[in-house]
GROMACS .gro file of C-alpha atoms in nm:
model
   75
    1UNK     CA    1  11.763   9.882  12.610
    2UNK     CA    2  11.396   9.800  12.591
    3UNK     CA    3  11.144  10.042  12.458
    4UNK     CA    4  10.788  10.044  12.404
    5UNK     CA    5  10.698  10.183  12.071
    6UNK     CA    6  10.354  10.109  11.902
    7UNK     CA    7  10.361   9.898  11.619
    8UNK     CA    8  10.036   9.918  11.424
    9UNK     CA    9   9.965   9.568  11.151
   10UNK     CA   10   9.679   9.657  10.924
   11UNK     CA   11   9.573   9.411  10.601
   12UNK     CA   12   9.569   9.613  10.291
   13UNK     CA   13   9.352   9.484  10.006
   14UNK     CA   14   9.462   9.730   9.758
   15UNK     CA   15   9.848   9.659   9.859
   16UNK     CA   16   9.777   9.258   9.887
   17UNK     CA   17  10.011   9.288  10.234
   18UNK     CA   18   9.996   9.368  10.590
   19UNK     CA   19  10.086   9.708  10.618
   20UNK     CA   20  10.300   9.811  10.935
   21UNK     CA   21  10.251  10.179  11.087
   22UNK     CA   22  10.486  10.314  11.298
   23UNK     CA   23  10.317  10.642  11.481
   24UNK     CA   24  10.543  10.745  11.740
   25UNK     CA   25  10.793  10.834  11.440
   26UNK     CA   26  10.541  11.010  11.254
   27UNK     CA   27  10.251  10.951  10.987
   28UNK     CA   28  10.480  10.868  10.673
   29UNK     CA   29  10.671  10.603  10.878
   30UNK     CA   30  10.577  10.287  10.743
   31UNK     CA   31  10.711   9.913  10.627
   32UNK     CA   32  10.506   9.592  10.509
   33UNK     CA   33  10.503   9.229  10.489
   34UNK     CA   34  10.366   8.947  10.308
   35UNK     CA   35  10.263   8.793  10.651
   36UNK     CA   36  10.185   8.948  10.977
   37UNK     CA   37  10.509   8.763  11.062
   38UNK     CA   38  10.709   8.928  10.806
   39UNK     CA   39  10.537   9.242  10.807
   40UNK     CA   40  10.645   9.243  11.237
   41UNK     CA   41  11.014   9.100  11.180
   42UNK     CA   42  10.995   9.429  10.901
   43UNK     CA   43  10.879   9.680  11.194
   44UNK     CA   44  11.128   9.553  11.484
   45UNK     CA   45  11.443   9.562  11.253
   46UNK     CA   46  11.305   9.934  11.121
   47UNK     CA   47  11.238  10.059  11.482
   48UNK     CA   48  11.603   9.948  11.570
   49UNK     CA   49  11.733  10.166  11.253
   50UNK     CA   50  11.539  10.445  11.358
   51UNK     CA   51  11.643  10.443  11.729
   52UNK     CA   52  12.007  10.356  11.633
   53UNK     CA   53  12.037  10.665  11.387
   54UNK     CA   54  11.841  10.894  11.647
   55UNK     CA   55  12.066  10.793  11.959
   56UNK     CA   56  12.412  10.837  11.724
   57UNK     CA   57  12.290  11.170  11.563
   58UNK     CA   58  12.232  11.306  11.926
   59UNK     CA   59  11.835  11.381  11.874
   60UNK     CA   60  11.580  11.279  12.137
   61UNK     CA   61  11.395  10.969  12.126
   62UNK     CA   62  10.990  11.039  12.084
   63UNK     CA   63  10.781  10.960  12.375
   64UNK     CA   64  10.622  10.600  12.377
   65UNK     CA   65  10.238  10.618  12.341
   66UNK     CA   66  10.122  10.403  12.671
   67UNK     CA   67   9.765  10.254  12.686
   68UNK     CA   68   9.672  10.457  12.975
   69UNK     CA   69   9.777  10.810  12.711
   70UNK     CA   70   9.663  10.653  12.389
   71UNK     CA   71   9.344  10.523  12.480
   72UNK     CA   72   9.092  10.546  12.705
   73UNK     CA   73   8.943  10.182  12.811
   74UNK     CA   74   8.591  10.188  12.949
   75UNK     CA   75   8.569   9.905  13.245
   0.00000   0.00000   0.00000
């Protein structure tokens, strides 16, 4: 299946790592990486866990945010 979940990669000086949020599964969901490339390997292989345990414990998937419901671009 192919979903569309927002993956958020933010540099953190105090945490010396990019910082990975993952919103759609709420505010304390979170991973890291030393590089963008690990900290992005970290989020995919997180939001499979997360959909894998949702899907087998029966428990609705949260709605993707979508540019045109997240943000509003100005043309």
């Amino acid at each position: 299946m192919n979903y569309h979940y927002t993956i958020i990669i933010q540099w953190s000086d105090e945490d010396e790592c990019f910082v990975v949020s993952l919103p759609e599964w709420g505010e304390f969901c979170h991973t890291h990486g030393e590089t963008y490339e690990e900290a992005l390997k970290n989020a995919q292989e997180v939001l499979e866990m997360l959909i894998e345990s949702s899907l087998a414990d029966g428990e609705t998937l949260p709605e993707p945010k979508t540019l045109g419901k997240s943000l509003k671009v100005a043309l």
